[in-house]
mmCIF file of C-alpha atoms in Angstrom:
data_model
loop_
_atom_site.group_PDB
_atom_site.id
_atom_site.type_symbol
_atom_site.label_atom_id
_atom_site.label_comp_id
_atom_site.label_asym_id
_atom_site.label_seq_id
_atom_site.Cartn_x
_atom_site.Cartn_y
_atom_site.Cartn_z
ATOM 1 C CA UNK A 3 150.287 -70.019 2.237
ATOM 2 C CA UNK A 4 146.342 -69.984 2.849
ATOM 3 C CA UNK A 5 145.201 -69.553 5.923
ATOM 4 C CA UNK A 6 143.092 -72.858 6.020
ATOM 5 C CA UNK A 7 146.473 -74.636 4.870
ATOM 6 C CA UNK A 8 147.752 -72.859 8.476
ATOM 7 C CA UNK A 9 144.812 -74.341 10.121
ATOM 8 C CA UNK A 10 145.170 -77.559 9.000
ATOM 9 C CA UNK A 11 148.587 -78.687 8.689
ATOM 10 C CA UNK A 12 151.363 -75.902 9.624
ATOM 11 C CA UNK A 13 153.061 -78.750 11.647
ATOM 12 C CA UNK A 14 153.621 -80.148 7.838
ATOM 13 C CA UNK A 15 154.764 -77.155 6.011
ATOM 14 C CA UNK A 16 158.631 -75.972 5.722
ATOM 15 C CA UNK A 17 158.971 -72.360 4.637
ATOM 16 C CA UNK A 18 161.910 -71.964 1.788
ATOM 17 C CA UNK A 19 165.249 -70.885 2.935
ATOM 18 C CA UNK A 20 168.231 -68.509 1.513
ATOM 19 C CA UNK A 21 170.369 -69.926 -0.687
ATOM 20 C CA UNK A 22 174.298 -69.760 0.533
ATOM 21 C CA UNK A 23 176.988 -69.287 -2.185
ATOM 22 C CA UNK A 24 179.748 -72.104 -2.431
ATOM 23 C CA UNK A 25 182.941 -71.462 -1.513
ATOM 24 C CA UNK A 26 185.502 -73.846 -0.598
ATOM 25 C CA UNK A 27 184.844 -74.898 2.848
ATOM 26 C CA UNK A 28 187.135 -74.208 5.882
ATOM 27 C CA UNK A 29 186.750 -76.432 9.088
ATOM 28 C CA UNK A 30 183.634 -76.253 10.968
ATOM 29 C CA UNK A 31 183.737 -77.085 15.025
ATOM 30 C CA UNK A 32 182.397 -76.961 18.138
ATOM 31 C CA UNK A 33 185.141 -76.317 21.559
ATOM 32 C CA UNK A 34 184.178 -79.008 23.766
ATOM 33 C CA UNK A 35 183.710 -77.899 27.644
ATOM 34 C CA UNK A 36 186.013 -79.152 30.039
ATOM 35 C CA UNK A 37 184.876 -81.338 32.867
ATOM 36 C CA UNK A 38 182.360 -79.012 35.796
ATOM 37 C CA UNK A 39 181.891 -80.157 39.167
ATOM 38 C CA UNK A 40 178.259 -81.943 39.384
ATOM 39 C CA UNK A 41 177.042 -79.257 41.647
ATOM 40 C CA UNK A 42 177.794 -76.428 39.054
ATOM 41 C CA UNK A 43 175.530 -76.296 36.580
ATOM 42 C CA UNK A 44 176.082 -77.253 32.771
ATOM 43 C CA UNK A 45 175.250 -74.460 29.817
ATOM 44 C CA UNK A 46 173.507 -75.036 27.039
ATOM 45 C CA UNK A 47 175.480 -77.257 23.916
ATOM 46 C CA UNK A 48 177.664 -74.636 21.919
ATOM 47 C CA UNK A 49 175.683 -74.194 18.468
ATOM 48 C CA UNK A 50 177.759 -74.772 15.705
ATOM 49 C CA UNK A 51 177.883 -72.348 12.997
ATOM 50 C CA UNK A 52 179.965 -71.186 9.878
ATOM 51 C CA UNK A 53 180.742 -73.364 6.512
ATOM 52 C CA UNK A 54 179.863 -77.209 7.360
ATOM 53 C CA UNK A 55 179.775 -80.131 4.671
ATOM 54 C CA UNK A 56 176.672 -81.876 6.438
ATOM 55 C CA UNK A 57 175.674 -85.731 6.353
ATOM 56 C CA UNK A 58 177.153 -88.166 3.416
ATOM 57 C CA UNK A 59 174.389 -89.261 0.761
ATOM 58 C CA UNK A 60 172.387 -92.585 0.971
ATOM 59 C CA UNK A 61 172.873 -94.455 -2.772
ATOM 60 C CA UNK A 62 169.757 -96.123 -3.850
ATOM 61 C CA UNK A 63 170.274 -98.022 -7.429
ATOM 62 C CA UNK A 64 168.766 -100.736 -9.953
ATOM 63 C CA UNK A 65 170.709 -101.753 -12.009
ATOM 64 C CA UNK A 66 172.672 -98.954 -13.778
ATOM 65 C CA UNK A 67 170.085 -96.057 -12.390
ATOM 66 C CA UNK A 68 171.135 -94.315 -9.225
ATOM 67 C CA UNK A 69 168.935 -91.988 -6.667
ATOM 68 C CA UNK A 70 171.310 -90.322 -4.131
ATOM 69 C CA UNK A 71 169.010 -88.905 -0.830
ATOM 70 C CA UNK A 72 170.113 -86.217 1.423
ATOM 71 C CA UNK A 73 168.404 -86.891 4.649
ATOM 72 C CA UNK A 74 166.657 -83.473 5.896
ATOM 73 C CA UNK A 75 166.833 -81.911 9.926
ATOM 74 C CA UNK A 76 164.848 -79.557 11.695
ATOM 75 C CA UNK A 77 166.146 -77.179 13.587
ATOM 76 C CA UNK A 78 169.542 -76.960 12.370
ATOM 77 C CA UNK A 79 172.084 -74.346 13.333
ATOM 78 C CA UNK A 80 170.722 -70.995 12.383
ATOM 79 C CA UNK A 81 174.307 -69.565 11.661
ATOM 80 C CA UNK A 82 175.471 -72.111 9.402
ATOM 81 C CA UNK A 83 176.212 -71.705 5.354
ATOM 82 C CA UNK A 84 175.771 -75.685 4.570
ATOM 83 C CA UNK A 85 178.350 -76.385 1.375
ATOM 84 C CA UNK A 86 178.416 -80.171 0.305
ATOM 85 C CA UNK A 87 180.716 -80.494 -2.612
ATOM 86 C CA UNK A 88 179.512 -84.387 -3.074
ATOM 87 C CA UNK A 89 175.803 -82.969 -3.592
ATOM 88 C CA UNK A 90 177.493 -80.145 -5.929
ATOM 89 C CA UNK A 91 178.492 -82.774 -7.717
ATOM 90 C CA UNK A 92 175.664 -85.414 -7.835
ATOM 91 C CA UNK A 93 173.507 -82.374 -8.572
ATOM 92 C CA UNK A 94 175.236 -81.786 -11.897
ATOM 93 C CA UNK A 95 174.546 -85.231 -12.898
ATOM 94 C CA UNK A 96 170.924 -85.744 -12.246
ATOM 95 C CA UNK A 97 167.660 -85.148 -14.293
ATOM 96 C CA UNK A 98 165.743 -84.096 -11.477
ATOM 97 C CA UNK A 99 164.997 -83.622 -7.864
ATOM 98 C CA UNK A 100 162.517 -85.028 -6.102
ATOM 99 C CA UNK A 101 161.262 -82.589 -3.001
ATOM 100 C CA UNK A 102 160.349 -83.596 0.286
ATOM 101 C CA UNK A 103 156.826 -85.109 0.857
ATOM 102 C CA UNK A 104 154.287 -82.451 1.595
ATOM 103 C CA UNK A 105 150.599 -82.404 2.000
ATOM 104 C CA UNK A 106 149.126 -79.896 -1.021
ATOM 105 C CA UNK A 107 145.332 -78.559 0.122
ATOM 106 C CA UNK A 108 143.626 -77.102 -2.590
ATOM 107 C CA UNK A 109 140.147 -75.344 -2.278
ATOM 108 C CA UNK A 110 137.642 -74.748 -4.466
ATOM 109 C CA UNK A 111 137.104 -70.578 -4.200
ATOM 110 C CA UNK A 112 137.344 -67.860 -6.114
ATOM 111 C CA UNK A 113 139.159 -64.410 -5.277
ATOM 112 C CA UNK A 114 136.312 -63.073 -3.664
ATOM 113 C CA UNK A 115 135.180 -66.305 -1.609
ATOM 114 C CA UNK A 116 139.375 -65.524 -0.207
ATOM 115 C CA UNK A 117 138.300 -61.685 0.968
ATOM 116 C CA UNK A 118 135.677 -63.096 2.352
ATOM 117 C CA UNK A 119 136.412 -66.369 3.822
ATOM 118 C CA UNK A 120 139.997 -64.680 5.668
ATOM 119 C CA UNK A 121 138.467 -63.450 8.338
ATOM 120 C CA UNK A 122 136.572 -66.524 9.770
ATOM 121 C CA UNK A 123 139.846 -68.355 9.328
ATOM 122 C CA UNK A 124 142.001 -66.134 11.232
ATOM 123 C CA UNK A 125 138.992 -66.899 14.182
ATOM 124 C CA UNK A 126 139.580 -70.577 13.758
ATOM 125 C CA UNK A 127 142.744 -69.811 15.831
ATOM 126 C CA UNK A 128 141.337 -68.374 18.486
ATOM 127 C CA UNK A 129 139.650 -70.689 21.345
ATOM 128 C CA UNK A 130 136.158 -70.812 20.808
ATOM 129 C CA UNK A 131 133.832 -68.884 22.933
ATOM 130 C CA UNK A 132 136.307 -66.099 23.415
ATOM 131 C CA UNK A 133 138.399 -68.223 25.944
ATOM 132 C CA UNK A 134 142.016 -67.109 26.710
ATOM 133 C CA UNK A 135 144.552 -70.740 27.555
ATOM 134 C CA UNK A 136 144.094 -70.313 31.400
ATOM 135 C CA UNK A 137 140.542 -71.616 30.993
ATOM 136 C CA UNK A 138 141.267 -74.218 28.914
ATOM 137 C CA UNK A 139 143.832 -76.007 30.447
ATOM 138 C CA UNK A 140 144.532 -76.722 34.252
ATOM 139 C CA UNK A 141 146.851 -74.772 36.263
ATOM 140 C CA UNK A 142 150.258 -76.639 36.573
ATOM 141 C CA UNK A 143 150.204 -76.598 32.800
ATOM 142 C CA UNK A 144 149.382 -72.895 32.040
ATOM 143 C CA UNK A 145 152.109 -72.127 35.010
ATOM 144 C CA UNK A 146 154.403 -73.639 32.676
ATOM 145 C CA UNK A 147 153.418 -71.870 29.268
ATOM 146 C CA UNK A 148 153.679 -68.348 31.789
ATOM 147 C CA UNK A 149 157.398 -69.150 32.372
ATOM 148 C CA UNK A 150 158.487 -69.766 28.948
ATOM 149 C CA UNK A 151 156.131 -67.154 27.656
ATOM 150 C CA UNK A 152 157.938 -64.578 29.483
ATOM 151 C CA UNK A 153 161.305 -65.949 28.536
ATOM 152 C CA UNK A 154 160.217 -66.408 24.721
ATOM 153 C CA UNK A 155 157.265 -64.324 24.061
ATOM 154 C CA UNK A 156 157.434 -61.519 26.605
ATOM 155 C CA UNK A 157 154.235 -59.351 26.804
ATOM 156 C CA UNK A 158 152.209 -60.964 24.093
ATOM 157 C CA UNK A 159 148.503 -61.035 25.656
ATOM 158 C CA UNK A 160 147.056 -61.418 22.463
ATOM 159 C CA UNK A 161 148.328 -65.277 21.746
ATOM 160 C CA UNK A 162 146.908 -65.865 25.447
ATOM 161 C CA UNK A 163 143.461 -66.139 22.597
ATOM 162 C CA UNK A 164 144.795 -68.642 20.580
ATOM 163 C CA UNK A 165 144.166 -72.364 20.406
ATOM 164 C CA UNK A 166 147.148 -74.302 22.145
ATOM 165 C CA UNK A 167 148.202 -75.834 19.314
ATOM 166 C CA UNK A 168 148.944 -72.363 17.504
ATOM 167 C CA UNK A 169 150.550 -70.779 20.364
ATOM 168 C CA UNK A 170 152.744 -73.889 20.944
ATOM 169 C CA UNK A 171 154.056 -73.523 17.232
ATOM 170 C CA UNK A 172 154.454 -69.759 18.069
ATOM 171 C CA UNK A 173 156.145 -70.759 21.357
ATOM 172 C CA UNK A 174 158.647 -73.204 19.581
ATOM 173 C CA UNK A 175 159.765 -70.858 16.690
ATOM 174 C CA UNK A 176 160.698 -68.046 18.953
ATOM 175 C CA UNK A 177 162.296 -70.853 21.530
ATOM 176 C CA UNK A 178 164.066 -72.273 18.752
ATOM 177 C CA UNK A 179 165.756 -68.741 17.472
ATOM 178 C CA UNK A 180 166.871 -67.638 20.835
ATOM 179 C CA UNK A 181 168.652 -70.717 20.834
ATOM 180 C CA UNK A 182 170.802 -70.356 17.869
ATOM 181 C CA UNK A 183 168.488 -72.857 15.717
ATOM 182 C CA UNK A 184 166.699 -72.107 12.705
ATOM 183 C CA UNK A 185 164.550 -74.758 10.869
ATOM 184 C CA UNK A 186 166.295 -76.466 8.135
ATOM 185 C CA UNK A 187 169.712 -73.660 8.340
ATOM 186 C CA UNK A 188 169.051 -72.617 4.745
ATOM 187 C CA UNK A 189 169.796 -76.373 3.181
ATOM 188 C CA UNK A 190 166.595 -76.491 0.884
ATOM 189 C CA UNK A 191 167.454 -72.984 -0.384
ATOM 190 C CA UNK A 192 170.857 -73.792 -1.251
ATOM 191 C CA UNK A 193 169.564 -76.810 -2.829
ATOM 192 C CA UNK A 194 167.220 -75.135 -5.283
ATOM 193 C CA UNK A 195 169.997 -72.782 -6.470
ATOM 194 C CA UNK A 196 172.322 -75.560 -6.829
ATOM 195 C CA UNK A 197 169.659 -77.481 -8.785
ATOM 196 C CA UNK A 198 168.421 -73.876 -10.872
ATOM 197 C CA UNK A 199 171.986 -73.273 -11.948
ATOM 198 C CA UNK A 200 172.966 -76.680 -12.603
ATOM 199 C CA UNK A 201 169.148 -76.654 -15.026
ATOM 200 C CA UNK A 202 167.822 -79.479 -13.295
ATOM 201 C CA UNK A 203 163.927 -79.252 -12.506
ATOM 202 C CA UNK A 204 162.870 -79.889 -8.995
ATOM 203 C CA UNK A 205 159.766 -82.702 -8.635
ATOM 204 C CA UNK A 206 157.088 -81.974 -5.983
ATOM 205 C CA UNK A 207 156.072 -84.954 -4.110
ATOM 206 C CA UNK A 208 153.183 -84.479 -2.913
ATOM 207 C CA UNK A 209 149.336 -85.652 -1.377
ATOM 208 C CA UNK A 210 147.116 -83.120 -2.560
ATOM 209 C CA UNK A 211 143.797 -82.886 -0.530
ATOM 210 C CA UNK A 212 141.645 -80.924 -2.813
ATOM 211 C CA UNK A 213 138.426 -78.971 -0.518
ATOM 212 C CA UNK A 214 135.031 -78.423 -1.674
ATOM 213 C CA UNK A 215 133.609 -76.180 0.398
ATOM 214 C CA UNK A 216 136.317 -74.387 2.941
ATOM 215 C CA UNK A 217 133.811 -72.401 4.877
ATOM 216 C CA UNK A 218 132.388 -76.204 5.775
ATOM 217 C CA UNK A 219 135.647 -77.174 6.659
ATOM 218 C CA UNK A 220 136.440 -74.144 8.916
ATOM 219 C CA UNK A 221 133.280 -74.806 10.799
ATOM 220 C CA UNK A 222 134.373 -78.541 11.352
ATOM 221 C CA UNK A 223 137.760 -77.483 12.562
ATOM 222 C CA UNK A 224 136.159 -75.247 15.043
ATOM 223 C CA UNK A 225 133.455 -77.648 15.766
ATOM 224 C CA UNK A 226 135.718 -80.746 16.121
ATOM 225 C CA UNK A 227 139.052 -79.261 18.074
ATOM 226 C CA UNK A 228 142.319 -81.154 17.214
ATOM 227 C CA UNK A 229 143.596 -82.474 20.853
ATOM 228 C CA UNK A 230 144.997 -79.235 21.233
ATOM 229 C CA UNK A 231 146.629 -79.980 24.463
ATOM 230 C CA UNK A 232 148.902 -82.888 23.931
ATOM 231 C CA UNK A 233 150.551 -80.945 20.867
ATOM 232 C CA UNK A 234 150.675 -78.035 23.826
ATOM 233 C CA UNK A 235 152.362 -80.425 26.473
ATOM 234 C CA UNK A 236 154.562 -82.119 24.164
ATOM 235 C CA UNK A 237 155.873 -78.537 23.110
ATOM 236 C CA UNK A 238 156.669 -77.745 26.331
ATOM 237 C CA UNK A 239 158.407 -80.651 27.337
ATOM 238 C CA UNK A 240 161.020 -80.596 24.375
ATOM 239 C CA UNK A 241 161.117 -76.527 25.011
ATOM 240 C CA UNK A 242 161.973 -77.244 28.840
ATOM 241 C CA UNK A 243 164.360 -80.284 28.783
ATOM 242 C CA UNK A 244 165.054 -81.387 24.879
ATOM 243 C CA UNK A 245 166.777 -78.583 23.665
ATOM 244 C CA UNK A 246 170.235 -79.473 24.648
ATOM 245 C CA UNK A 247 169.604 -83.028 22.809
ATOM 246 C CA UNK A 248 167.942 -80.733 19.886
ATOM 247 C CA UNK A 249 171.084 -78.949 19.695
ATOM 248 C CA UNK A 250 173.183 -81.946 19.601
ATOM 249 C CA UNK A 251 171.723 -83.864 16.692
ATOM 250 C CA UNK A 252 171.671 -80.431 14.814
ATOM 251 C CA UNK A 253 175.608 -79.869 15.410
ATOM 252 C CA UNK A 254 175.936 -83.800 14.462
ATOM 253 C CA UNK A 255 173.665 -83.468 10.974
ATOM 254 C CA UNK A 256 176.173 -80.119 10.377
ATOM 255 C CA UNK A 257 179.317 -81.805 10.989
ATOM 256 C CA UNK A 258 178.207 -85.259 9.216
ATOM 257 C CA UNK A 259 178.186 -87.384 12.618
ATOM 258 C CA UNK A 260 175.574 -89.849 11.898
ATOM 259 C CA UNK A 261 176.743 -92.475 14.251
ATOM 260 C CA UNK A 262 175.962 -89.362 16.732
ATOM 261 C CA UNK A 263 172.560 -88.540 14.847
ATOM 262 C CA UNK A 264 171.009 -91.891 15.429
ATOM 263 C CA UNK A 265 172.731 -92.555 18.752
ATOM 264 C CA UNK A 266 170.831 -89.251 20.197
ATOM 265 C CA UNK A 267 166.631 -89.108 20.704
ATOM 266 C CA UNK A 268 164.304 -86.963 18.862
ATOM 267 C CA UNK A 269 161.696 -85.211 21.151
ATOM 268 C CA UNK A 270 158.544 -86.475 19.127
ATOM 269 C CA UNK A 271 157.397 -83.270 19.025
ATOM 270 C CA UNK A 272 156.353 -82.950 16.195
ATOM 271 C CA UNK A 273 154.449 -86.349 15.289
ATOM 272 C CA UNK A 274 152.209 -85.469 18.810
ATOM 273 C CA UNK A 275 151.030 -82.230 16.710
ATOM 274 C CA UNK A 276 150.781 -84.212 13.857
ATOM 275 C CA UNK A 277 148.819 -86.510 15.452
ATOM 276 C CA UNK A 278 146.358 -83.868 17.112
ATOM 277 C CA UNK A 279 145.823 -82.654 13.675
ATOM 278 C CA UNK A 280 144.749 -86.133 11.726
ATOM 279 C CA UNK A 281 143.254 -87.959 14.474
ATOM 280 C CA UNK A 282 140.666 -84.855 15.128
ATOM 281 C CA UNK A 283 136.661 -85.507 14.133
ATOM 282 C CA UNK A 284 137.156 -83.059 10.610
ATOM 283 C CA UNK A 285 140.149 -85.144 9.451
ATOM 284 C CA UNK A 286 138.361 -87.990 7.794
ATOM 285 C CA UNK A 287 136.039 -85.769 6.063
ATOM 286 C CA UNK A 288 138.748 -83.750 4.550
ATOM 287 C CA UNK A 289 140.783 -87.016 3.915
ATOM 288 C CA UNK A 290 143.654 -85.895 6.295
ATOM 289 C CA UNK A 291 143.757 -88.980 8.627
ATOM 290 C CA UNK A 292 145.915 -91.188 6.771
ATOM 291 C CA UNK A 293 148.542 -88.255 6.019
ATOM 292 C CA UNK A 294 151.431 -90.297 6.785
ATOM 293 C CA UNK A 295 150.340 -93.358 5.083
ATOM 294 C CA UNK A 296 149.483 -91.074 1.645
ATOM 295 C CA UNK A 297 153.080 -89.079 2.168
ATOM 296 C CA UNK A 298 155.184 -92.532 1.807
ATOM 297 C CA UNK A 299 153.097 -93.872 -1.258
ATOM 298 C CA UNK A 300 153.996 -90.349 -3.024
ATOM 299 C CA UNK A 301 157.119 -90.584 -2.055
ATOM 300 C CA UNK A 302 157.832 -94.021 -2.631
ATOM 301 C CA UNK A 303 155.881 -93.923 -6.386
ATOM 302 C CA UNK A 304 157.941 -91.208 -7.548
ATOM 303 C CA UNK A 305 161.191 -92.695 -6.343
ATOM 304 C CA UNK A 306 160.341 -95.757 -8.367
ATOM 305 C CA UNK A 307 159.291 -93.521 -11.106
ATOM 306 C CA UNK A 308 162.957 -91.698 -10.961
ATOM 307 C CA UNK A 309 164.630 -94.942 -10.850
ATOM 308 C CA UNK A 310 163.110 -96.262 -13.649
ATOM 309 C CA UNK A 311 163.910 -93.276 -16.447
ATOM 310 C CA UNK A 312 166.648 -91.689 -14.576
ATOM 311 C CA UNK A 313 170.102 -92.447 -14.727
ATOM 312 C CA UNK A 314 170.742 -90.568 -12.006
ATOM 313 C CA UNK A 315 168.878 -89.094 -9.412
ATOM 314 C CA UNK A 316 169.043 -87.004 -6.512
ATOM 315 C CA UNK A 317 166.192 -85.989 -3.277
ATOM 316 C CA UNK A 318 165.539 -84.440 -0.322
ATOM 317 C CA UNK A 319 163.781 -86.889 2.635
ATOM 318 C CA UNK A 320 163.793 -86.430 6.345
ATOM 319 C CA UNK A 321 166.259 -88.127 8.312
ATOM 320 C CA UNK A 322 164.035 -90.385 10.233
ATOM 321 C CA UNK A 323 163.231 -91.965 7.149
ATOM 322 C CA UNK A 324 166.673 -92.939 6.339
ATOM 323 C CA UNK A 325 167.776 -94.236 9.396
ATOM 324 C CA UNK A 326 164.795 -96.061 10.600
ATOM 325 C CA UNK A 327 164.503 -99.413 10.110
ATOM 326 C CA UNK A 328 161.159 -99.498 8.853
ATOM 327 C CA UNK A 329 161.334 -95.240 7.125
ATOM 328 C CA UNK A 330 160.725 -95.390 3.263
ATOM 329 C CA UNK A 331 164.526 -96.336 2.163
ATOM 330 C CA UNK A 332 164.142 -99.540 3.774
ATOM 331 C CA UNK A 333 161.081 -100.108 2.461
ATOM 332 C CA UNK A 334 162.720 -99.616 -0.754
ATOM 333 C CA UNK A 335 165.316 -102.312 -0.327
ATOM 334 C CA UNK A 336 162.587 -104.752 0.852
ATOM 335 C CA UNK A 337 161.487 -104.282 -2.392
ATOM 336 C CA UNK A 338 164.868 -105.748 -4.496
ATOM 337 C CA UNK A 339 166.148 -102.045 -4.728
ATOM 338 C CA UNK A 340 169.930 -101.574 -3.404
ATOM 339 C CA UNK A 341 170.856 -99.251 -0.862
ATOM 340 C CA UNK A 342 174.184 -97.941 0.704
ATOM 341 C CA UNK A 343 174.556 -95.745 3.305
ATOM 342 C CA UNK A 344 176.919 -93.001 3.739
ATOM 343 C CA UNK A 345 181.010 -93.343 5.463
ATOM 344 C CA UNK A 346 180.665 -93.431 8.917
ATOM 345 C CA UNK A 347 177.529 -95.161 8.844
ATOM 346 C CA UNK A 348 177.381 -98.280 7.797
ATOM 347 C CA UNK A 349 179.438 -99.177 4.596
ATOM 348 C CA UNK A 350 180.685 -96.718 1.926
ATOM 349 C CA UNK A 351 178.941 -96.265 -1.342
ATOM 350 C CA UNK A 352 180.966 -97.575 -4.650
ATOM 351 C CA UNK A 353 181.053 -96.197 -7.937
ATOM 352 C CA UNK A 354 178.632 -98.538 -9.790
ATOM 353 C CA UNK A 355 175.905 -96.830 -12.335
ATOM 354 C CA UNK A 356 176.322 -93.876 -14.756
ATOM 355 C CA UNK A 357 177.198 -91.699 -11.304
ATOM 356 C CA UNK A 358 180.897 -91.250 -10.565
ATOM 357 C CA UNK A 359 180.662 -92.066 -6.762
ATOM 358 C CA UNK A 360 180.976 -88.377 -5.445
ATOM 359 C CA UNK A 361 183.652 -87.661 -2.164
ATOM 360 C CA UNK A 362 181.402 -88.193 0.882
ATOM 361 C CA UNK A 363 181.039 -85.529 3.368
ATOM 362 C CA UNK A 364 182.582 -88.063 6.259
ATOM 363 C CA UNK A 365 186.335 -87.318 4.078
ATOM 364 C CA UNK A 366 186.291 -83.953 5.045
ATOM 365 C CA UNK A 367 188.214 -82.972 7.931
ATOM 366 C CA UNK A 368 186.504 -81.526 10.831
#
């Protein structure tokens, strides 16, 4: 990845995962505790790991043409190998999938403009002036970022350079491998080797930003700071208390719970980095403050497009937007399109279209 696409919009970015070989799956489960006394204190959720089938498929259709969406998690369990024999099988059906939405930033420079311009972007995240996070923040805050620092990071002096919204990401990762998670437990991986063996050609969906001049835009990021410290603070908090609730809806997306997925409450983190990033003075200029806005039309415009030509269909789409009443599935019904949700959810999908209606992942036994 370039380092300006760093800069800009790591918060956006998934990196690609290891594909897991199929197998037939065994039964995956967590040993619930027994009852504590309220004055003993309760560990952490158990992390649930080996083969899991993951969440049922939505159905989206018109007429005979059928998309089926697996909704995407982050963090999962790192020490899961996800097998879904119902995507297996859709996959072997479609024409295509269609990726998540990312944001695409393109820049106009050459090799040498790229051994030149690395440098200055590295220094983008570092706090300007040379300052380390004690001076930039006040002192109840920075106690906090010592604590988990030393739990997480140990003797890193070097990050105490960086911008707060780089050293929060840093933070999070290594918080978010020391407890057992991982960031999507190797599900787009094994979806891309399903997909490359099966010969069916995987469809970007993306908003591509396309940047003149990137030494003008590394000068507005360090001109015009993102709100560095609600990212920061927001980090913290789901480090420090949401962990055990992050843990929770990543054993429920593994074991197919999504009654228990929707029932529990996402931290937000990640919107509130979002958010620093788009709503900072640079944004506009580089076209990056309507991200989310530009995301769903891609999305939504090449689901349409899939639908239309496609028999049948299959993609990958965060979670959120498949169980929130106003995410981009909805706003696909609203527009005349059907959609069914998954066993377990709401009611079960039915064999109409081209698609045999595949086993859903709520049949298998756990």
């Amino acid at each position: 990845m370039r380092p300006w696409t760093v800069l800009l919009c790591f918060a956006l970015a998934a990196p690609t995962a290891l594909a897991a070989p199929l197998q037939t799956p065994p039964v995956a489960s967590t040993t619930a505790a027994p009852p504590v006394p309220a004055d003993v204190p309760l560990l952490a959720p158990v992390v649930v790991s080996g083969v899991v089938p993951g969440p049922g498929l939505w159905k989206v259709s018109k007429g005979d043409h059928v998309l089926w969406v697996l909704g995407t998690l982050s963090p999962l369990p790192g020490h899961i190998q996800w097998e879904s024999r119902e995507v297996a099988q859709v996959l072997a059906q479609s024409k295509q999938v269609l990726l998540e939405p990312k944001i695409k930033l393109k820049a106009d420079i050459g090799f040498f403009g790229k051994l030149f311009l690395l440098p200055t972007a590295y220094g983008a995240r570092k706090n300007p002036d040379g300052k380390t996070l004690d001076q930039v923040m006040d002192a109840p805050t920075y106690a906090r970022w010592q604590a988990l620092k030393r739990k997480y990071l140990g003797d890193d002096s070097g990050i105490e350079r960086w911008r707060p919204l780089f050293a929060a990401q840093e933070l999070y990762r290594k918080a978010l491998k020391a407890n057992g998670l991982s960031n999507d437990g190797g599900v787009s991986g094994a979806v891309a080797a399903m997909a490359k063996q099966d010969g069916v050609p995987e469809t970007p969906v993306e908003y591509r930003v396309e940047i003149k001049q990137p030494r003008e835009a590394l000068k507005a990021f360090k001109a015009a700071a993102p709100s560095d410290l609600e990212c920061f603070n927001r980090t913290l908090d789901s480090i420090e208390h949401d962990l055990p609730a992050m843990t929770a809806r990543a054993n429920a997306w593994a074991t197919g719970d999504l009654e228990e997925l929707r029932r529990l409450p996402d931290s937000h983190r990640r919107d509130a980095c979002v958010t620093a990033i788009t709503s900072a003075g640079f944004a506009h200029q580089l076209g990056l403050d309507d991200v989310p806005a530009q995301l769903e039309a891609a999305w939504l415009a090449a689901a349409r497009d899939a639908l239309a030509k496609d028999d049948t269909g299959f993609a990958l789409l965060p979670m959120g937007e498949l169980l929130s009443p106003t995410g981009y599935v909805s706003k696909l019904k609203a527009a005349g399109y059907t959609v069914e949700a998954p066993l377990g959810l709401d009611e079960a999908p039915t064999a109409a279209g081209s698609a045999t209606a595949p086993a859903t992942a709520t049949s298998v036994t756990r």
